Amino acid sequence: MSKPVVADNKPIKVELVEDKDYYFCTCGRSANQPYCDGSHAGTDFKPKAFTAEKSGESYLCKCKHSANLPYCDGSHKQFKAEQVGKEGPG
């Protein structure tokens, strides 16, 4: 697997805590979206570590194709419902 799985075609609203470390799933296989659960094992993917800059609501990418991971940039709009759960273009 060299391309991320489209976990969903919409972002997920999460509550982040300032200065807390998070591990964002980049492979799209995690059952704990949008966070890593180790499902990337055996692939070339690694989680993206990030620290919340402020507390509050944030929209994280679930299509795994944002140019601003872990945050949503609207890239999910290119994916149809039937593409969810399948590898995206990369």
Coordinates of C-alpha atoms in Angstrom, one line a residue:
M1 CA 0.0 0.0 0.0
S2 CA 1.6 3.2 -1.1
K3 CA -1.5 5.4 -1.3
P4 CA -3.7 6.4 1.7
V5 CA -7.2 5.0 2.1
V6 CA -9.9 7.6 2.0
A7 CA -11.3 7.1 5.5
D8 CA -14.2 9.5 4.8
N9 CA -15.2 12.2 2.3
K10 CA -15.8 14.8 5.0
P11 CA -13.6 16.2 7.8
I12 CA -14.1 15.3 11.5
K13 CA -14.7 17.9 14.2
V14 CA -12.5 17.3 17.2
E15 CA -11.8 19.1 20.5
L16 CA -8.1 19.7 20.8
V17 CA -6.2 20.7 24.0
E18 CA -3.5 23.3 23.8
D19 CA 0.0 21.9 24.0
K20 CA -1.2 18.3 23.9
D21 CA 0.5 15.9 21.5
Y22 CA -1.6 14.0 19.0
Y23 CA -0.8 11.3 16.5
F24 CA -2.8 11.7 13.3
C25 CA -3.4 8.7 11.0
T26 CA -2.0 9.2 7.6
C27 CA -2.7 5.8 6.1
G28 CA -6.5 5.9 6.5
R29 CA -6.8 2.4 8.0
S30 CA -7.1 3.4 11.7
A31 CA -10.3 2.4 13.4
N32 CA -9.7 5.4 15.7
Q33 CA -10.0 8.1 13.1
P34 CA -8.6 10.6 12.8
Y35 CA -5.9 9.3 15.2
C36 CA -3.4 6.5 14.7
D37 CA -4.1 3.1 16.2
G38 CA -1.1 1.3 14.6
S39 CA -3.0 0.0 11.6
H40 CA -0.2 1.4 9.4
A41 CA 2.1 -1.5 10.5
G42 CA 3.6 -3.2 7.4
T43 CA 3.1 -0.1 5.2
D44 CA 5.3 2.8 4.4
F45 CA 3.0 5.2 6.4
K46 CA 3.8 6.7 9.8
P47 CA 1.5 8.8 12.0
K48 CA 1.9 12.5 11.8
A49 CA 2.7 13.9 15.3
F50 CA 1.4 17.3 16.1
T51 CA 0.9 19.6 19.1
A52 CA -2.3 21.6 19.4
E53 CA -1.5 25.3 19.3
K54 CA -4.7 26.2 21.1
S55 CA -7.6 24.5 22.8
G56 CA -10.9 24.3 21.0
E57 CA -12.7 22.8 18.0
S58 CA -10.8 21.9 14.9
Y59 CA -11.6 20.1 11.7
L60 CA -9.1 17.3 10.9
C61 CA -8.8 15.6 7.5
K62 CA -10.3 12.2 7.1
C63 CA -9.7 11.9 3.3
K64 CA -6.0 11.9 4.0
H65 CA -5.3 14.0 0.9
S66 CA -5.1 17.5 2.5
A67 CA -2.1 19.6 1.7
N68 CA -2.2 20.9 5.3
L69 CA -2.4 17.6 7.3
P70 CA -3.7 17.0 9.8
Y71 CA -6.1 19.9 9.1
C72 CA -8.8 19.8 6.5
D73 CA -8.2 22.0 3.4
G74 CA -11.3 20.9 1.4
S75 CA -9.6 18.2 -0.5
H76 CA -12.4 15.8 0.5
K77 CA -14.7 17.4 -1.9
Q78 CA -13.1 15.4 -4.8
F79 CA -14.2 12.1 -3.3
K80 CA -17.5 10.4 -3.8
A81 CA -19.1 8.1 -1.2
E82 CA -18.1 5.0 -3.2
Q83 CA -14.4 5.9 -2.9
V84 CA -14.6 5.9 1.0
G85 CA -12.6 2.9 2.3
K86 CA -10.5 2.6 -0.9
E87 CA -7.1 3.9 -1.8
G88 CA -7.1 7.5 -3.1
P89 CA -4.9 8.9 -5.7
G90 CA -2.1 9.6 -3.2

